PDB file of C-alpha atoms in Angstrom:
ATOM      1  CA  MET A  26       0.080  -0.094   0.036  1.00 50.00           C
ATOM      2  CA  LYS A  27       1.438   3.416  -1.111  1.00 54.00           C
ATOM      3  CA  THR A  28       0.854   6.626   0.897  1.00 56.00           C
ATOM      4  CA  SER A  29      -1.562   8.646  -0.950  1.00 57.00           C
ATOM      5  CA  VAL A  30      -2.046  12.502  -1.303  1.00 62.00           C
ATOM      6  CA  SER A  31      -5.139  13.617  -0.179  1.00 69.00           C
ATOM      7  CA  ASN A  32      -6.448  17.357  -0.937  1.00 76.00           C
ATOM      8  CA  SER A  33      -5.768  17.937   2.763  1.00 80.00           C
ATOM      9  CA  THR A  34      -2.162  16.658   2.650  1.00 82.00           C
ATOM     10  CA  PHE A  35      -1.347  18.559  -0.639  1.00 85.00           C
ATOM     11  CA  TRP A  36      -2.357  22.056   0.977  1.00 88.00           C
ATOM     12  CA  ARG A  37      -0.700  20.971   4.467  1.00 89.00           C
ATOM     13  CA  LEU A  38       2.794  20.542   2.498  1.00 91.00           C
ATOM     14  CA  LEU A  39       2.319  23.601   0.594  1.00 92.00           C
ATOM     15  CA  ALA A  40       1.140  25.759   3.551  1.00 94.00           C
ATOM     16  CA  ILE A  41       4.720  24.450   5.224  1.00 93.00           C
ATOM     17  CA  ALA A  42       6.478  25.312   1.705  1.00 93.00           C
ATOM     18  CA  VAL A  43       4.562  28.806   1.441  1.00 94.00           C
ATOM     19  CA  GLY A  44       5.127  29.511   5.103  1.00 94.00           C
ATOM     20  CA  SER A  45       8.648  28.936   5.496  1.00 91.00           C
ATOM     21  CA  MET A  46       9.568  31.214   2.627  1.00 93.00           C
ATOM     22  CA  ALA A  47       7.122  33.896   4.010  1.00 93.00           C
ATOM     23  CA  PHE A  48       9.341  33.186   7.444  1.00 91.00           C
ATOM     24  CA  ALA A  49      12.438  33.595   5.470  1.00 90.00           C
ATOM     25  CA  MET A  50      11.295  36.897   3.314  1.00 91.00           C
ATOM     26  CA  GLY A  51      10.076  38.622   6.853  1.00 89.00           C
ATOM     27  CA  VAL A  52      11.946  37.737   9.551  1.00 87.00           C
ATOM     28  CA  PRO A  53      14.269  40.394  11.090  1.00 85.00           C
ATOM     29  CA  VAL A  54      17.920  38.799  10.069  1.00 79.00           C
ATOM     30  CA  THR A  55      21.629  40.301  11.150  1.00 75.00           C
ATOM     31  CA  GLY A  56      23.662  37.756   8.914  1.00 72.00           C
ATOM     32  CA  ASP A  57      25.821  36.924  12.118  1.00 73.00           C
ATOM     33  CA  PRO A  58      29.084  35.259  10.584  1.00 78.00           C
ATOM     34  CA  VAL A  59      29.416  32.898  13.705  1.00 73.00           C
ATOM     35  CA  ALA A  60      25.526  31.518  13.368  1.00 71.00           C
ATOM     36  CA  THR A  61      26.483  31.254   9.623  1.00 74.00           C
ATOM     37  CA  GLY A  62      29.641  29.002  10.217  1.00 77.00           C
ATOM     38  CA  MET A  63      27.633  26.947  12.554  1.00 83.00           C
ATOM     39  CA  LEU A  64      24.474  26.552  10.643  1.00 83.00           C
ATOM     40  CA  MET A  65      25.868  23.912   8.300  1.00 87.00           C
ATOM     41  CA  PRO A  66      27.200  20.929  10.714  1.00 89.00           C
ATOM     42  CA  VAL A  67      23.397  21.751  12.852  1.00 90.00           C
ATOM     43  CA  ALA A  68      22.247  21.360   9.352  1.00 90.00           C
ATOM     44  CA  ILE A  69      23.956  18.201   9.034  1.00 92.00           C
ATOM     45  CA  PHE A  70      23.052  16.767  12.468  1.00 93.00           C
ATOM     46  CA  VAL A  71      19.379  17.471  12.371  1.00 94.00           C
ATOM     47  CA  ALA A  72      19.525  15.802   8.560  1.00 94.00           C
ATOM     48  CA  ALA A  73      21.214  12.856  10.127  1.00 95.00           C
ATOM     49  CA  VAL A  74      18.923  12.446  12.913  1.00 95.00           C
ATOM     50  CA  LEU A  75      15.952  12.898  10.806  1.00 96.00           C
ATOM     51  CA  ALA A  76      17.183  10.272   8.174  1.00 96.00           C
ATOM     52  CA  LEU A  77      17.734   7.754  11.077  1.00 96.00           C
ATOM     53  CA  LEU A  78      14.112   7.966  12.397  1.00 96.00           C
ATOM     54  CA  ILE A  79      12.799   7.992   8.716  1.00 96.00           C
ATOM     55  CA  VAL A  80      14.559   4.788   7.770  1.00 96.00           C
ATOM     56  CA  ASP A  81      13.178   3.249  11.067  1.00 96.00           C
ATOM     57  CA  ALA A  82       9.590   4.491  10.664  1.00 95.00           C
ATOM     58  CA  SER A  83       9.766   3.307   7.080  1.00 95.00           C
ATOM     59  CA  SER A  84      10.935  -0.104   7.786  1.00 95.00           C
ATOM     60  CA  ARG A  85       8.105  -0.379  10.391  1.00 95.00           C
ATOM     61  CA  ARG A  86       5.558   0.451   8.045  1.00 95.00           C
ATOM     62  CA  GLU A  87       6.370  -1.683   5.680  1.00 95.00           C
ATOM     63  CA  LYS A  88       6.341  -4.529   8.419  1.00 96.00           C
ATOM     64  CA  LEU A  89       3.042  -3.477   9.517  1.00 96.00           C
ATOM     65  CA  MET A  90       1.684  -3.624   6.099  1.00 95.00           C
ATOM     66  CA  GLU A  91       3.239  -6.790   5.510  1.00 96.00           C
ATOM     67  CA  ALA A  92       1.428  -8.142   8.875  1.00 96.00           C
ATOM     68  CA  VAL A  93      -1.845  -7.185   7.659  1.00 96.00           C
ATOM     69  CA  ARG A  94      -1.370  -8.876   4.458  1.00 95.00           C
ATOM     70  CA  LEU A  95      -0.574 -12.134   5.963  1.00 96.00           C
ATOM     71  CA  GLU A  96      -3.576 -11.917   8.573  1.00 96.00           C
ATOM     72  CA  LEU A  97      -5.803 -11.188   6.110  1.00 95.00           C
ATOM     73  CA  ASN A  98      -4.481 -14.204   3.889  1.00 93.00           C
ATOM     74  CA  LYS A  99      -4.917 -16.616   6.678  1.00 94.00           C
ATOM     75  CA  LEU A 100      -8.072 -15.377   7.685  1.00 95.00           C
ATOM     76  CA  ARG A 101      -9.512 -16.513   4.465  1.00 92.00           C
ATOM     77  CA  ARG A 102      -7.675 -19.524   4.611  1.00 93.00           C
ATOM     78  CA  ILE A 103      -9.174 -20.293   7.855  1.00 94.00           C
ATOM     79  CA  TYR A 104     -12.488 -19.720   5.945  1.00 94.00           C
ATOM     80  CA  HIS A 105     -11.509 -22.245   3.168  1.00 91.00           C
ATOM     81  CA  LEU A 106     -10.093 -24.891   5.051  1.00 93.00           C
ATOM     82  CA  SER A 107     -13.628 -24.682   7.325  1.00 92.00           C
ATOM     83  CA  LYS A 108     -15.575 -24.819   4.472  1.00 91.00           C
ATOM     84  CA  ASN A 109     -13.536 -27.745   2.755  1.00 90.00           C
ATOM     85  CA  ILE A 110     -14.150 -29.906   5.955  1.00 91.00           C
ATOM     86  CA  ALA A 111     -17.977 -29.035   5.698  1.00 90.00           C
ATOM     87  CA  ASP A 112     -17.831 -30.140   2.538  1.00 87.00           C
ATOM     88  CA  ASN A 113     -16.642 -33.422   3.129  1.00 82.00           C
ATOM     89  CA  ASN A 114     -19.130 -34.230   6.442  1.00 86.00           C
ATOM     90  CA  PRO A 115     -22.622 -32.844   6.658  1.00 88.00           C
ATOM     91  CA  LYS A 116     -22.245 -32.847  10.454  1.00 90.00           C
ATOM     92  CA  TYR A 117     -19.451 -29.665  10.191  1.00 91.00           C
ATOM     93  CA  ARG A 118     -22.405 -27.466   8.619  1.00 92.00           C
ATOM     94  CA  THR A 119     -23.737 -26.162  11.828  1.00 93.00           C
ATOM     95  CA  TRP A 120     -19.890 -25.678  13.034  1.00 94.00           C
ATOM     96  CA  PHE A 121     -19.116 -24.091   9.832  1.00 93.00           C
ATOM     97  CA  THR A 122     -21.999 -21.865   9.730  1.00 92.00           C
ATOM     98  CA  ASP A 123     -21.063 -20.380  12.999  1.00 94.00           C
ATOM     99  CA  MET A 124     -17.011 -19.915  11.847  1.00 94.00           C
ATOM    100  CA  HIS A 125     -18.422 -18.123   8.766  1.00 92.00           C
ATOM    101  CA  GLY A 126     -20.757 -15.699  10.915  1.00 92.00           C
ATOM    102  CA  PHE A 127     -17.442 -15.131  13.296  1.00 94.00           C
ATOM    103  CA  ILE A 128     -14.966 -14.111  10.386  1.00 94.00           C
ATOM    104  CA  TYR A 129     -17.883 -12.054   9.163  1.00 93.00           C
ATOM    105  CA  GLU A 130     -18.484 -10.250  12.515  1.00 93.00           C
ATOM    106  CA  TYR A 131     -14.136  -9.815  13.398  1.00 95.00           C
ATOM    107  CA  LEU A 132     -14.236  -8.303   9.357  1.00 94.00           C
ATOM    108  CA  SER A 133     -17.245  -6.164   9.857  1.00 93.00           C
ATOM    109  CA  SER A 134     -15.948  -4.595  13.118  1.00 92.00           C
ATOM    110  CA  PHE A 135     -13.832  -2.232  11.016  1.00 93.00           C
ATOM    111  CA  SER A 136     -16.631  -0.909   9.213  1.00 91.00           C
ATOM    112  CA  GLY A 137     -16.410   2.958   9.673  1.00 89.00           C
ATOM    113  CA  LYS A 138     -13.402   2.586  11.456  1.00 91.00           C
ATOM    114  CA  ASP A 139      -9.616   3.464  11.502  1.00 90.00           C
ATOM    115  CA  PHE A 140      -6.761   1.277  12.191  1.00 92.00           C
ATOM    116  CA  GLY A 141      -6.568   3.078  15.461  1.00 89.00           C
ATOM    117  CA  ALA A 142      -8.952   1.020  16.932  1.00 91.00           C
ATOM    118  CA  TYR A 143      -7.234  -2.739  15.891  1.00 92.00           C
ATOM    119  CA  GLU A 144      -6.974  -3.581  19.581  1.00 90.00           C
ATOM    120  CA  THR A 145     -10.689  -3.196  20.307  1.00 92.00           C
ATOM    121  CA  PHE A 146     -11.343  -6.111  17.906  1.00 92.00           C
ATOM    122  CA  ASN A 147      -9.738  -9.039  20.155  1.00 92.00           C
ATOM    123  CA  ALA A 148     -12.869  -9.922  21.355  1.00 92.00           C
ATOM    124  CA  ALA A 149     -13.976 -10.770  17.725  1.00 93.00           C
ATOM    125  CA  PHE A 150     -11.340 -12.577  16.793  1.00 94.00           C
ATOM    126  CA  ARG A 151     -11.198 -14.578  19.769  1.00 94.00           C
ATOM    127  CA  LYS A 152     -14.675 -15.914  18.917  1.00 94.00           C
ATOM    128  CA  VAL A 153     -12.948 -17.377  15.753  1.00 94.00           C
ATOM    129  CA  SER A 154      -9.716 -18.599  17.239  1.00 93.00           C
ATOM    130  CA  TYR A 155     -12.096 -20.299  20.228  1.00 95.00           C
ATOM    131  CA  HIS A 156     -14.458 -21.921  17.817  1.00 94.00           C
ATOM    132  CA  ILE A 157     -12.202 -23.948  15.842  1.00 94.00           C
ATOM    133  CA  TYR A 158     -11.536 -26.307  18.863  1.00 92.00           C
ATOM    134  CA  THR A 159     -15.350 -26.579  19.018  1.00 93.00           C
ATOM    135  CA  ILE A 160     -15.283 -28.583  15.704  1.00 92.00           C
ATOM    136  CA  PRO A 161     -17.308 -31.929  16.370  1.00 91.00           C
ATOM    137  CA  GLU A 162     -15.132 -35.198  16.585  1.00 89.00           C
ATOM    138  CA  ILE A 163     -12.884 -35.878  13.053  1.00 87.00           C
ATOM    139  CA  ASP A 164     -13.513 -39.214  11.397  1.00 83.00           C
ATOM    140  CA  THR A 165     -11.281 -39.329   8.616  1.00 87.00           C
ATOM    141  CA  ARG A 166      -7.808 -38.999   7.970  1.00 89.00           C
ATOM    142  CA  LYS A 167      -8.252 -36.081   5.145  1.00 88.00           C
ATOM    143  CA  ASP A 168     -10.327 -34.082   7.722  1.00 87.00           C
ATOM    144  CA  GLU A 169      -7.541 -34.208  10.120  1.00 90.00           C
ATOM    145  CA  MET A 170      -4.918 -33.023   7.878  1.00 92.00           C
ATOM    146  CA  LEU A 171      -7.398 -30.019   7.002  1.00 91.00           C
ATOM    147  CA  PHE A 172      -7.981 -29.554  10.580  1.00 92.00           C
ATOM    148  CA  GLN A 173      -4.164 -29.675  11.576  1.00 94.00           C
ATOM    149  CA  GLU A 174      -3.634 -26.845   8.725  1.00 94.00           C
ATOM    150  CA  LEU A 175      -6.738 -24.714  10.040  1.00 94.00           C
ATOM    151  CA  LEU A 176      -4.931 -24.906  13.523  1.00 94.00           C
ATOM    152  CA  HIS A 177      -1.358 -23.429  11.829  1.00 95.00           C
ATOM    153  CA  ALA A 178      -3.242 -20.839   9.775  1.00 95.00           C
ATOM    154  CA  ALA A 179      -5.062 -19.848  13.063  1.00 94.00           C
ATOM    155  CA  GLY A 180      -1.672 -19.453  15.229  1.00 94.00           C
ATOM    156  CA  THR A 181      -0.228 -17.501  12.211  1.00 95.00           C
ATOM    157  CA  VAL A 182      -2.765 -15.153  12.412  1.00 95.00           C
ATOM    158  CA  ALA A 183      -2.725 -14.726  16.377  1.00 94.00           C
ATOM    159  CA  GLU A 184       1.437 -14.147  15.529  1.00 95.00           C
ATOM    160  CA  SER A 185       0.485 -11.596  12.919  1.00 96.00           C
ATOM    161  CA  ARG A 186      -2.168  -9.634  15.378  1.00 95.00           C
ATOM    162  CA  GLN A 187       0.406  -9.555  17.698  1.00 95.00           C
ATOM    163  CA  GLN A 188       3.348  -7.962  15.490  1.00 96.00           C
ATOM    164  CA  ILE A 189       0.924  -5.954  14.371  1.00 96.00           C
ATOM    165  CA  LYS A 190       0.053  -4.507  17.929  1.00 95.00           C
ATOM    166  CA  GLU A 191       3.698  -4.384  18.616  1.00 94.00           C
ATOM    167  CA  LEU A 192       4.379  -2.718  15.339  1.00 94.00           C
ATOM    168  CA  TRP A 193       1.556   0.021  16.276  1.00 93.00           C
ATOM    169  CA  ASP A 194       2.549   0.619  19.784  1.00 91.00           C
ATOM    170  CA  SER A 195       6.430   0.887  18.945  1.00 91.00           C
ATOM    171  CA  ARG A 196       5.754   4.594  17.199  1.00 92.00           C
ATOM    172  CA  LEU A 197       8.155   7.410  17.972  1.00 93.00           C
ATOM    173  CA  SER A 198       7.328   8.262  21.455  1.00 92.00           C
ATOM    174  CA  ALA A 199       6.211  11.594  23.142  1.00 93.00           C
ATOM    175  CA  TYR A 200       9.843  12.039  24.293  1.00 95.00           C
ATOM    176  CA  GLY A 201      10.857  11.437  20.616  1.00 94.00           C
ATOM    177  CA  TRP A 202       8.459  14.028  18.828  1.00 95.00           C
ATOM    178  CA  THR A 203       9.329  16.350  21.842  1.00 96.00           C
ATOM    179  CA  VAL A 204      13.070  16.098  20.509  1.00 95.00           C
ATOM    180  CA  VAL A 205      12.428  16.124  17.403  1.00 96.00           C
ATOM    181  CA  GLY A 206      10.214  19.479  17.667  1.00 95.00           C
ATOM    182  CA  LEU A 207      13.312  20.943  19.826  1.00 95.00           C
ATOM    183  CA  LEU A 208      15.775  20.526  16.998  1.00 95.00           C
ATOM    184  CA  SER A 209      13.186  21.636  14.290  1.00 94.00           C
ATOM    185  CA  VAL A 210      12.983  25.081  16.504  1.00 94.00           C
ATOM    186  CA  GLY A 211      16.476  25.392  16.885  1.00 92.00           C
ATOM    187  CA  TYR A 212      17.467  24.637  13.418  1.00 93.00           C
ATOM    188  CA  VAL A 213      14.762  27.437  12.239  1.00 93.00           C
ATOM    189  CA  VAL A 214      16.470  29.866  14.731  1.00 90.00           C
ATOM    190  CA  ALA A 215      19.856  29.127  13.701  1.00 89.00           C
ATOM    191  CA  SER A 216      18.708  29.536  10.317  1.00 89.00           C
ATOM    192  CA  ALA A 217      17.309  32.892  11.015  1.00 88.00           C
ATOM    193  CA  TYR A 218      20.638  34.352  12.558  1.00 86.00           C
ATOM    194  CA  ALA A 219      22.445  32.877   9.542  1.00 86.00           C
ATOM    195  CA  MET A 220      20.824  34.815   6.991  1.00 87.00           C
ATOM    196  CA  ASN A 221      21.676  38.097   5.535  1.00 85.00           C
ATOM    197  CA  LEU A 222      19.585  40.971   4.169  1.00 83.00           C
ATOM    198  CA  THR A 223      20.206  39.575   0.680  1.00 86.00           C
ATOM    199  CA  ALA A 224      17.318  37.951  -1.288  1.00 88.00           C
ATOM    200  CA  ALA A 225      19.436  35.018  -2.102  1.00 89.00           C
ATOM    201  CA  SER A 226      20.406  34.466   1.468  1.00 88.00           C
ATOM    202  CA  ARG A 227      16.600  34.575   2.579  1.00 90.00           C
ATOM    203  CA  VAL A 228      15.567  32.343  -0.163  1.00 92.00           C
ATOM    204  CA  VAL A 229      17.853  29.736   0.400  1.00 91.00           C
ATOM    205  CA  GLY A 230      17.336  30.132   4.315  1.00 90.00           C
ATOM    206  CA  GLY A 231      13.318  29.697   3.079  1.00 93.00           C
ATOM    207  CA  ILE A 232      13.959  26.450   1.379  1.00 94.00           C
ATOM    208  CA  SER A 233      16.323  25.196   4.028  1.00 93.00           C
ATOM    209  CA  ILE A 234      13.881  25.574   6.496  1.00 94.00           C
ATOM    210  CA  ALA A 235      11.077  24.097   4.487  1.00 95.00           C
ATOM    211  CA  ALA A 236      13.292  21.065   3.418  1.00 95.00           C
ATOM    212  CA  MET A 237      13.580  20.486   7.202  1.00 95.00           C
ATOM    213  CA  LEU A 238       9.915  21.065   7.813  1.00 95.00           C
ATOM    214  CA  LEU A 239       8.850  18.893   5.313  1.00 95.00           C
ATOM    215  CA  SER A 240      11.021  16.111   6.345  1.00 96.00           C
ATOM    216  CA  VAL A 241       9.546  16.362   9.669  1.00 96.00           C
ATOM    217  CA  ASP A 242       6.221  16.117   8.228  1.00 95.00           C
ATOM    218  CA  TYR A 243       7.296  12.785   6.395  1.00 94.00           C
ATOM    219  CA  LEU A 244       8.544  11.364   9.534  1.00 95.00           C
ATOM    220  CA  ARG A 245       5.325  12.047  11.147  1.00 94.00           C
ATOM    221  CA  GLU A 246       3.191  10.710   8.164  1.00 93.00           C
ATOM    222  CA  THR A 247       5.115   7.501   7.785  1.00 93.00           C
ATOM    223  CA  ASP A 248       5.185   6.992  11.689  1.00 94.00           C
ATOM    224  CA  THR A 249       1.684   7.290  12.436  1.00 91.00           C
ATOM    225  CA  VAL A 250       0.481   5.999   9.251  1.00 90.00           C
ATOM    226  CA  SER A 251      -2.034   8.615   9.568  1.00 86.00           C
ATOM    227  CA  SER A 252      -3.365   9.111   6.161  1.00 85.00           C
ATOM    228  CA  GLU A 253      -3.650   5.463   5.901  1.00 89.00           C
ATOM    229  CA  LYS A 254      -4.831   4.323   8.878  1.00 90.00           C
ATOM    230  CA  LYS A 255      -8.831   4.607   6.955  1.00 90.00           C
ATOM    231  CA  ALA A 256      -7.739   2.579   3.950  1.00 90.00           C
ATOM    232  CA  LEU A 257      -6.095  -0.474   6.362  1.00 92.00           C
ATOM    233  CA  ALA A 258      -9.392  -0.422   8.087  1.00 92.00           C
ATOM    234  CA  GLU A 259     -11.104  -1.008   4.614  1.00 92.00           C
ATOM    235  CA  ARG A 260      -8.852  -3.561   3.494  1.00 92.00           C
ATOM    236  CA  TYR A 261     -10.473  -5.716   6.177  1.00 93.00           C
ATOM    237  CA  VAL A 262     -13.936  -5.161   5.105  1.00 92.00           C
ATOM    238  CA  ALA A 263     -13.387  -5.502   1.578  1.00 90.00           C
ATOM    239  CA  ASN A 264     -12.794  -9.062   2.548  1.00 89.00           C
ATOM    240  CA  ILE A 265     -16.179  -9.839   3.385  1.00 85.00           C
ATOM    241  CA  GLY A 266     -17.034  -9.736  -0.155  1.00 78.00           C
ATOM    242  CA  ARG A 267     -14.857 -12.970  -0.590  1.00 70.00           C
ATOM    243  CA  LEU A 268     -16.377 -14.475   1.951  1.00 72.00           C
ATOM    244  CA  GLU A 269     -20.159 -13.934   0.764  1.00 59.00           C
ATOM    245  CA  LEU A 270     -19.222 -14.912  -2.759  1.00 53.00           C
ATOM    246  CA  GLY A 271     -17.747 -18.061  -0.801  1.00 49.00           C
ATOM    247  CA  ARG A 272     -21.158 -18.460   0.882  1.00 50.00           C
ATOM    248  CA  LYS A 273     -23.120 -18.300  -2.038  1.00 48.00           C
ATOM    249  CA  HIS A 274     -21.409 -21.515  -3.778  1.00 46.00           C
ATOM    250  CA  GLY A 275     -20.621 -23.103  -0.111  1.00 45.00           C
ATOM    251  CA  VAL A 276     -22.448 -24.780   2.867  1.00 40.00           C
ATOM    252  CA  GLU A 277     -25.257 -23.122   4.184  1.00 39.00           C
TER     253      GLU A 277
END
């Protein structure tokens, strides 16, 4: 899943760029030689810190997306294995009907929500996992093999859910964001002191400040997955359609 650029995101980025240039053009400057000489080391330090944080946030985001993909894949696997078991023997029909209902309930829990509510759906998932063990006594070797695959798929989903929770909770802390905020303010102040009265100096300073603030915004977007929260939840709801299609051609 790629990060989309909504209208609000576009205008926010534009406001950062324009605001940075306006600040650079209007702020009183002195062109202090000491500040000018120190700006480069400060810029390198701030850029290095932001780069490290962005790389870490990007890696965590990719792992989150993969964990979501794996969970949904294995949920579909649970459904199809349960359906196949029910196809083999009529005595499993009621059990499968309930399984279908529990999976449907879990996926539909995401409707109208964003991914920030993920942990509130724990109870709905437990209904799915616990119901697996209520299957009637298994008679054939084939059904036993399907049941073992079912247990493995359920275990993978549980592991994926745990990973998703850990990745979600390991986002940049309030302390980390405080440090980023102080670094940003420090860089803006240092840039203001380093600029002189020439238009070129102010333009370069504005571009420099905009680049730093845009990097901070990109870090925030990547770390919080804010623009993708709703889309992630919608991926779960979208899987209901696949179950409904299978339901029409499966066991009632």
